[in-house]
Amino acid sequence: MVTSHTARRSFATNMFLRGYPVSLIKEFMGHSSEKMTWSYIAAPEDETAYRVANDEFFKLNLGQG
């Protein structure tokens, strides 16, 4: 069953994984603190590795140019 809490967790997690800052997610969700917002985010265990692997800066476009 999908509850409103599940939907809110999915929203927060997906926004975070797409690179939105927690401060903005907090505003979207109507939270008064980032601590509350973090409780909704299911971040990967190794957040640093995830962010580096998915950051456009580190993606090489070899063979072009």
Coordinates of C-alpha atoms in Angstrom, one line a residue:
M1 CA 0.0 0.0 0.0
V2 CA 1.2 3.5 -0.9
T3 CA 0.6 5.9 1.9
S4 CA 1.0 9.7 1.9
H5 CA 4.1 9.2 4.0
T6 CA 5.5 6.8 1.4
A7 CA 4.8 9.4 -1.3
R8 CA 6.5 12.2 0.7
R9 CA 9.6 9.9 1.3
S10 CA 9.8 9.1 -2.4
F11 CA 9.5 12.8 -3.3
A12 CA 12.2 13.9 -0.9
T13 CA 14.6 11.0 -1.9
N14 CA 14.1 11.6 -5.6
M15 CA 14.6 15.3 -5.3
F16 CA 17.8 14.7 -3.3
L17 CA 19.1 12.1 -5.8
R18 CA 18.6 14.6 -8.6
G19 CA 20.8 17.1 -6.9
Y20 CA 18.3 19.5 -5.3
P21 CA 19.6 21.0 -2.1
V22 CA 18.0 19.9 1.1
S23 CA 17.2 23.5 2.0
L24 CA 15.0 23.7 -1.1
I25 CA 13.4 20.2 -0.5
K26 CA 12.6 21.4 3.0
E27 CA 10.7 24.4 1.6
F28 CA 8.8 22.2 -0.9
M29 CA 7.8 19.9 1.9
G30 CA 6.8 22.6 4.4
H31 CA 9.2 21.5 7.0
S32 CA 10.5 23.9 9.7
S33 CA 14.0 22.2 9.8
E34 CA 16.4 20.4 7.6
K35 CA 16.6 17.7 10.3
M36 CA 13.0 16.8 9.6
T37 CA 13.6 16.7 5.9
W38 CA 16.6 14.5 6.3
S39 CA 14.4 12.0 8.1
Y40 CA 12.4 11.6 4.9
I41 CA 15.4 11.1 2.6
A42 CA 16.6 7.6 2.0
A43 CA 20.1 8.5 0.9
P44 CA 22.5 5.9 -0.5
E45 CA 24.9 4.4 2.0
D46 CA 27.9 6.0 0.4
E47 CA 26.4 9.4 -0.6
T48 CA 29.8 10.9 -1.7
A49 CA 30.5 8.1 -4.2
Y50 CA 26.9 8.3 -5.5
R51 CA 27.2 12.1 -6.0
V52 CA 30.5 11.9 -7.7
A53 CA 29.4 9.0 -10.0
N54 CA 26.3 10.9 -11.0
D55 CA 27.7 14.5 -11.3
E56 CA 27.8 16.0 -14.8
F57 CA 31.2 17.5 -14.0
F58 CA 32.8 14.0 -13.8
K59 CA 31.1 12.6 -16.9
L60 CA 33.5 12.5 -19.8
N61 CA 32.3 12.9 -23.3
L62 CA 35.2 11.0 -25.0
G63 CA 35.5 11.0 -28.8
Q64 CA 33.7 14.3 -29.2
G65 CA 35.4 17.4 -30.3

